[in-house]
Amino acid sequence: QVQLVQSGAGVKRPGASVKVSCRTSGYTFTKYGLSWVRQAPGQGLEWMGWIGPYNGNTYYGQKFQDRVTLSTDTPTTTAYMELRNLRSDDTAVYFCARGGTLEPGKPYYYYGMDVWGQGTTVIVSS
Amino acid sequence: IQLTQSPPSLSASVGDRVTITCRASQGINSYLAWYQQNPGKAPKLLIYAASTLQSGVPSRFSGSGSGTDFTLTINSLQPEDFATYYCQQLDSYPLTFGGGTKVEIK
């Protein structure tokens, strides 16, 4: 079955960087886009950005574009999200989610984000 | 594009019919999805393209709307439905979420 398995939780100092991985299985990796979404404690969902594994194209939310880099490794069907210059308000659970595919006659995100990773907790604290 | 969900929370009983609304700040055709999230868990896709039920989701969930106004309805609320629900627009970047609606037990 389709699965997205994320790396484990971590504690980081302010100013440091974190790189979260999202290992995929059960589908053709290059056929679907991947988004990253975060959720601060007690808050709602916040979309961070998207990467298309088939060509490496990315789109970042304006709030994150100066500090985040999304990447993929096709041989291992793994996606990565690196967030730099961490601040205390980056403390959150970070999710990867599969979404977006090219299908004739349908918009790219027609099927929504149908499979999610389990989430990775990142705590930023001195 | 901003999405405004209402109400932010509601209390309901098992068997009730519940309606959650999502309003977009501009037209998004039918490019809207609904998700359910339980505490400590990842969101789960319920409905895509505004009204299409994701495979495996119970038929008591339904979605409607297009343009700027959308609705998620849960008929005959079940104990496992007490959760937080989010809408998401998939029309254009950034792919924004609504603020969420927490459905609590009355």
PDB file of N, CA, C and O in Angstrom, chain A residues 66-104:
ATOM      1  N   ASP A  66      12.525  31.986   1.955  1.00  0.00           N
ATOM      2  CA  ASP A  66      13.914  32.361   2.226  1.00  0.00           C
ATOM      3  C   ASP A  66      14.640  31.359   3.110  1.00  0.00           C
ATOM      4  O   ASP A  66      15.870  31.422   3.249  1.00  0.00           O
ATOM      5  N   ARG A  67      13.890  30.442   3.728  1.00  0.00           N
ATOM      6  CA  ARG A  67      14.506  29.551   4.725  1.00  0.00           C
ATOM      7  C   ARG A  67      14.308  28.067   4.451  1.00  0.00           C
ATOM      8  O   ARG A  67      14.874  27.235   5.171  1.00  0.00           O
ATOM      9  N   VAL A  68      13.504  27.707   3.476  1.00  0.00           N
ATOM     10  CA  VAL A  68      13.203  26.290   3.262  1.00  0.00           C
ATOM     11  C   VAL A  68      13.720  25.818   1.911  1.00  0.00           C
ATOM     12  O   VAL A  68      13.763  26.590   0.938  1.00  0.00           O
ATOM     13  N   THR A  69      14.164  24.571   1.884  1.00  0.00           N
ATOM     14  CA  THR A  69      14.548  23.928   0.636  1.00  0.00           C
ATOM     15  C   THR A  69      13.922  22.549   0.592  1.00  0.00           C
ATOM     16  O   THR A  69      14.098  21.752   1.527  1.00  0.00           O
ATOM     17  N   LEU A  70      13.178  22.278  -0.454  1.00  0.00           N
ATOM     18  CA  LEU A  70      12.615  20.948  -0.674  1.00  0.00           C
ATOM     19  C   LEU A  70      13.456  20.230  -1.730  1.00  0.00           C
ATOM     20  O   LEU A  70      13.889  20.848  -2.703  1.00  0.00           O
ATOM     21  N   SER A  71      13.647  18.948  -1.521  1.00  0.00           N
ATOM     22  CA  SER A  71      14.428  18.159  -2.469  1.00  0.00           C
ATOM     23  C   SER A  71      13.918  16.735  -2.474  1.00  0.00           C
ATOM     24  O   SER A  71      13.127  16.332  -1.599  1.00  0.00           O
ATOM     25  N   THR A  72      14.342  15.982  -3.457  1.00  0.00           N
ATOM     26  CA  THR A  72      13.973  14.574  -3.542  1.00  0.00           C
ATOM     27  C   THR A  72      15.173  13.766  -3.999  1.00  0.00           C
ATOM     28  O   THR A  72      16.102  14.288  -4.623  1.00  0.00           O
ATOM     29  N   ASP A  73      15.140  12.480  -3.689  1.00  0.00           N
ATOM     30  CA  ASP A  73      16.128  11.528  -4.170  1.00  0.00           C
ATOM     31  C   ASP A  73      15.361  10.382  -4.820  1.00  0.00           C
ATOM     32  O   ASP A  73      14.783   9.541  -4.113  1.00  0.00           O
ATOM     33  N   THR A  74      15.326  10.365  -6.123  1.00  0.00           N
ATOM     34  CA  THR A  74      14.497   9.398  -6.822  1.00  0.00           C
ATOM     35  C   THR A  74      14.917   7.952  -6.578  1.00  0.00           C
ATOM     36  O   THR A  74      14.045   7.103  -6.364  1.00  0.00           O
ATOM     37  N   PRO A  75      16.199   7.611  -6.598  1.00  0.00           N
ATOM     38  CA  PRO A  75      16.577   6.200  -6.364  1.00  0.00           C
ATOM     39  C   PRO A  75      16.047   5.646  -5.043  1.00  0.00           C
ATOM     40  O   PRO A  75      15.738   4.460  -4.965  1.00  0.00           O
ATOM     41  N   THR A  76      15.951   6.476  -4.017  1.00  0.00           N
ATOM     42  CA  THR A  76      15.451   5.999  -2.720  1.00  0.00           C
ATOM     43  C   THR A  76      14.007   6.416  -2.485  1.00  0.00           C
ATOM     44  O   THR A  76      13.470   6.149  -1.411  1.00  0.00           O
ATOM     45  N   THR A  77      13.393   7.041  -3.461  1.00  0.00           N
ATOM     46  CA  THR A  77      12.001   7.540  -3.382  1.00  0.00           C
ATOM     47  C   THR A  77      11.748   8.288  -2.081  1.00  0.00           C
ATOM     48  O   THR A  77      10.741   8.071  -1.392  1.00  0.00           O
ATOM     49  N   THR A  78      12.662   9.183  -1.760  1.00  0.00           N
ATOM     50  CA  THR A  78      12.594   9.942  -0.504  1.00  0.00           C
ATOM     51  C   THR A  78      12.578  11.437  -0.803  1.00  0.00           C
ATOM     52  O   THR A  78      13.299  11.910  -1.680  1.00  0.00           O
ATOM     53  N   ALA A  79      11.757  12.144  -0.068  1.00  0.00           N
ATOM     54  CA  ALA A  79      11.701  13.594  -0.147  1.00  0.00           C
ATOM     55  C   ALA A  79      12.262  14.192   1.139  1.00  0.00           C
ATOM     56  O   ALA A  79      12.222  13.555   2.202  1.00  0.00           O
ATOM     57  N   TYR A  80      12.773  15.408   1.012  1.00  0.00           N
ATOM     58  CA  TYR A  80      13.383  16.085   2.159  1.00  0.00           C
ATOM     59  C   TYR A  80      12.871  17.513   2.255  1.00  0.00           C
ATOM     60  O   TYR A  80      12.627  18.176   1.243  1.00  0.00           O
ATOM     61  N   MET A  81      12.766  17.965   3.498  1.00  0.00           N
ATOM     62  CA  MET A  81      12.444  19.358   3.773  1.00  0.00           C
ATOM     63  C   MET A  81      13.496  19.878   4.739  1.00  0.00           C
ATOM     64  O   MET A  81      13.645  19.366   5.837  1.00  0.00           O
ATOM     65  N   GLU A  82      14.245  20.889   4.306  1.00  0.00           N
ATOM     66  CA  GLU A  82      15.231  21.521   5.169  1.00  0.00           C
ATOM     67  C   GLU A  82      14.771  22.932   5.515  1.00  0.00           C
ATOM     68  O   GLU A  82      14.430  23.716   4.618  1.00  0.00           O
ATOM     69  N   LEU A  83      14.735  23.233   6.794  1.00  0.00           N
ATOM     70  CA  LEU A  83      14.364  24.549   7.273  1.00  0.00           C
ATOM     71  C   LEU A  83      15.551  25.124   8.041  1.00  0.00           C
ATOM     72  O   LEU A  83      16.055  24.490   8.967  1.00  0.00           O
ATOM     73  N   ARG A  84      15.974  26.308   7.651  1.00  0.00           N
ATOM     74  CA  ARG A  84      17.177  26.920   8.203  1.00  0.00           C
ATOM     75  C   ARG A  84      16.833  28.051   9.164  1.00  0.00           C
ATOM     76  O   ARG A  84      15.678  28.526   9.213  1.00  0.00           O
ATOM     77  N   ASN A  85      17.843  28.454   9.920  1.00  0.00           N
ATOM     78  CA  ASN A  85      17.709  29.593  10.821  1.00  0.00           C
ATOM     79  C   ASN A  85      16.453  29.458  11.691  1.00  0.00           C
ATOM     80  O   ASN A  85      15.589  30.346  11.727  1.00  0.00           O
ATOM     81  N   LEU A  86      16.375  28.331  12.380  1.00  0.00           N
ATOM     82  CA  LEU A  86      15.190  28.014  13.157  1.00  0.00           C
ATOM     83  C   LEU A  86      14.934  29.023  14.265  1.00  0.00           C
ATOM     84  O   LEU A  86      15.868  29.542  14.900  1.00  0.00           O
ATOM     85  N   ARG A  87      13.658  29.270  14.498  1.00  0.00           N
ATOM     86  CA  ARG A  87      13.193  30.154  15.573  1.00  0.00           C
ATOM     87  C   ARG A  87      12.244  29.351  16.461  1.00  0.00           C
ATOM     88  O   ARG A  87      11.748  28.290  16.074  1.00  0.00           O
ATOM     89  N   SER A  88      11.944  29.900  17.598  1.00  0.00           N
ATOM     90  CA  SER A  88      11.056  29.183  18.529  1.00  0.00           C
ATOM     91  C   SER A  88       9.676  28.954  17.906  1.00  0.00           C
ATOM     92  O   SER A  88       9.025  27.933  18.179  1.00  0.00           O
ATOM     93  N   ASP A  89       9.230  29.857  17.064  1.00  0.00           N
ATOM     94  CA  ASP A  89       7.899  29.673  16.468  1.00  0.00           C
ATOM     95  C   ASP A  89       7.896  28.687  15.304  1.00  0.00           C
ATOM     96  O   ASP A  89       6.860  28.484  14.661  1.00  0.00           O
ATOM     97  N   ASP A  90       9.046  28.066  15.045  1.00  0.00           N
ATOM     98  CA  ASP A  90       9.083  26.944  14.095  1.00  0.00           C
ATOM     99  C   ASP A  90       8.794  25.623  14.790  1.00  0.00           C
ATOM    100  O   ASP A  90       8.732  24.575  14.136  1.00  0.00           O
ATOM    101  N   THR A  91       8.641  25.653  16.107  1.00  0.00           N
ATOM    102  CA  THR A  91       8.249  24.454  16.841  1.00  0.00           C
ATOM    103  C   THR A  91       6.894  23.980  16.331  1.00  0.00           C
ATOM    104  O   THR A  91       5.899  24.716  16.396  1.00  0.00           O
ATOM    105  N   ALA A  92       6.872  22.769  15.809  1.00  0.00           N
ATOM    106  CA  ALA A  92       5.668  22.288  15.142  1.00  0.00           C
ATOM    107  C   ALA A  92       5.831  20.820  14.776  1.00  0.00           C
ATOM    108  O   ALA A  92       6.922  20.251  14.882  1.00  0.00           O
ATOM    109  N   VAL A  93       4.725  20.233  14.355  1.00  0.00           N
ATOM    110  CA  VAL A  93       4.770  18.928  13.705  1.00  0.00           C
ATOM    111  C   VAL A  93       4.789  19.185  12.200  1.00  0.00           C
ATOM    112  O   VAL A  93       3.962  19.958  11.691  1.00  0.00           O
ATOM    113  N   TYR A  94       5.708  18.559  11.518  1.00  0.00           N
ATOM    114  CA  TYR A  94       5.873  18.728  10.075  1.00  0.00           C
ATOM    115  C   TYR A  94       5.406  17.457   9.373  1.00  0.00           C
ATOM    116  O   TYR A  94       5.828  16.352   9.729  1.00  0.00           O
ATOM    117  N   PHE A  95       4.531  17.644   8.392  1.00  0.00           N
ATOM    118  CA  PHE A  95       3.978  16.521   7.632  1.00  0.00           C
ATOM    119  C   PHE A  95       4.394  16.616   6.165  1.00  0.00           C
ATOM    120  O   PHE A  95       4.423  17.718   5.599  1.00  0.00           O
ATOM    121  N   CYS A  96       4.666  15.479   5.553  1.00  0.00           N
ATOM    122  CA  CYS A  96       4.704  15.417   4.102  1.00  0.00           C
ATOM    123  C   CYS A  96       3.383  14.803   3.639  1.00  0.00           C
ATOM    124  O   CYS A  96       2.755  14.035   4.371  1.00  0.00           O
ATOM    125  N   ALA A  97       2.948  15.173   2.460  1.00  0.00           N
ATOM    126  CA  ALA A  97       1.673  14.687   1.942  1.00  0.00           C
ATOM    127  C   ALA A  97       1.768  14.548   0.435  1.00  0.00           C
ATOM    128  O   ALA A  97       2.268  15.459  -0.249  1.00  0.00           O
ATOM    129  N   ARG A  98       1.275  13.447  -0.077  1.00  0.00           N
ATOM    130  CA  ARG A  98       1.257  13.231  -1.522  1.00  0.00           C
ATOM    131  C   ARG A  98       0.085  14.000  -2.127  1.00  0.00           C
ATOM    132  O   ARG A  98      -1.051  13.929  -1.634  1.00  0.00           O
ATOM    133  N   GLY A  99       0.369  14.717  -3.194  1.00  0.00           N
ATOM    134  CA  GLY A  99      -0.712  15.435  -3.852  1.00  0.00           C
ATOM    135  C   GLY A  99      -0.248  16.018  -5.166  1.00  0.00           C
ATOM    136  O   GLY A  99       0.845  16.551  -5.251  1.00  0.00           O
ATOM    137  N   GLY A 100      -1.094  15.941  -6.152  1.00  0.00           N
ATOM    138  CA  GLY A 100      -0.799  16.492  -7.461  1.00  0.00           C
ATOM    139  C   GLY A 100      -0.290  15.431  -8.405  1.00  0.00           C
ATOM    140  O   GLY A 100       0.728  14.787  -8.158  1.00  0.00           O
ATOM    141  N   THR A 101      -1.015  15.277  -9.491  1.00  0.00           N
ATOM    142  CA  THR A 101      -0.588  14.347 -10.529  1.00  0.00           C
ATOM    143  C   THR A 101      -1.149  14.806 -11.864  1.00  0.00           C
ATOM    144  O   THR A 101      -2.220  15.434 -11.908  1.00  0.00           O
ATOM    145  N   LEU A 102      -0.419  14.519 -12.918  1.00  0.00           N
ATOM    146  CA  LEU A 102      -0.864  14.916 -14.251  1.00  0.00           C
ATOM    147  C   LEU A 102      -1.765  13.832 -14.818  1.00  0.00           C
ATOM    148  O   LEU A 102      -1.343  12.702 -15.017  1.00  0.00           O
ATOM    149  N   GLU A 103      -3.033  14.192 -15.009  1.00  0.00           N
ATOM    150  CA  GLU A 103      -3.998  13.254 -15.571  1.00  0.00           C
ATOM    151  C   GLU A 103      -4.814  14.014 -16.607  1.00  0.00           C
ATOM    152  O   GLU A 103      -5.338  15.106 -16.309  1.00  0.00           O
ATOM    153  N   PRO A 104      -4.919  13.466 -17.814  1.00  0.00           N
ATOM    154  CA  PRO A 104      -5.633  14.197 -18.879  1.00  0.00           C
ATOM    155  C   PRO A 104      -7.036  14.613 -18.447  1.00  0.00           C
ATOM    156  O   PRO A 104      -7.789  13.833 -17.868  1.00  0.00           O
TER     157      PRO A 104
END
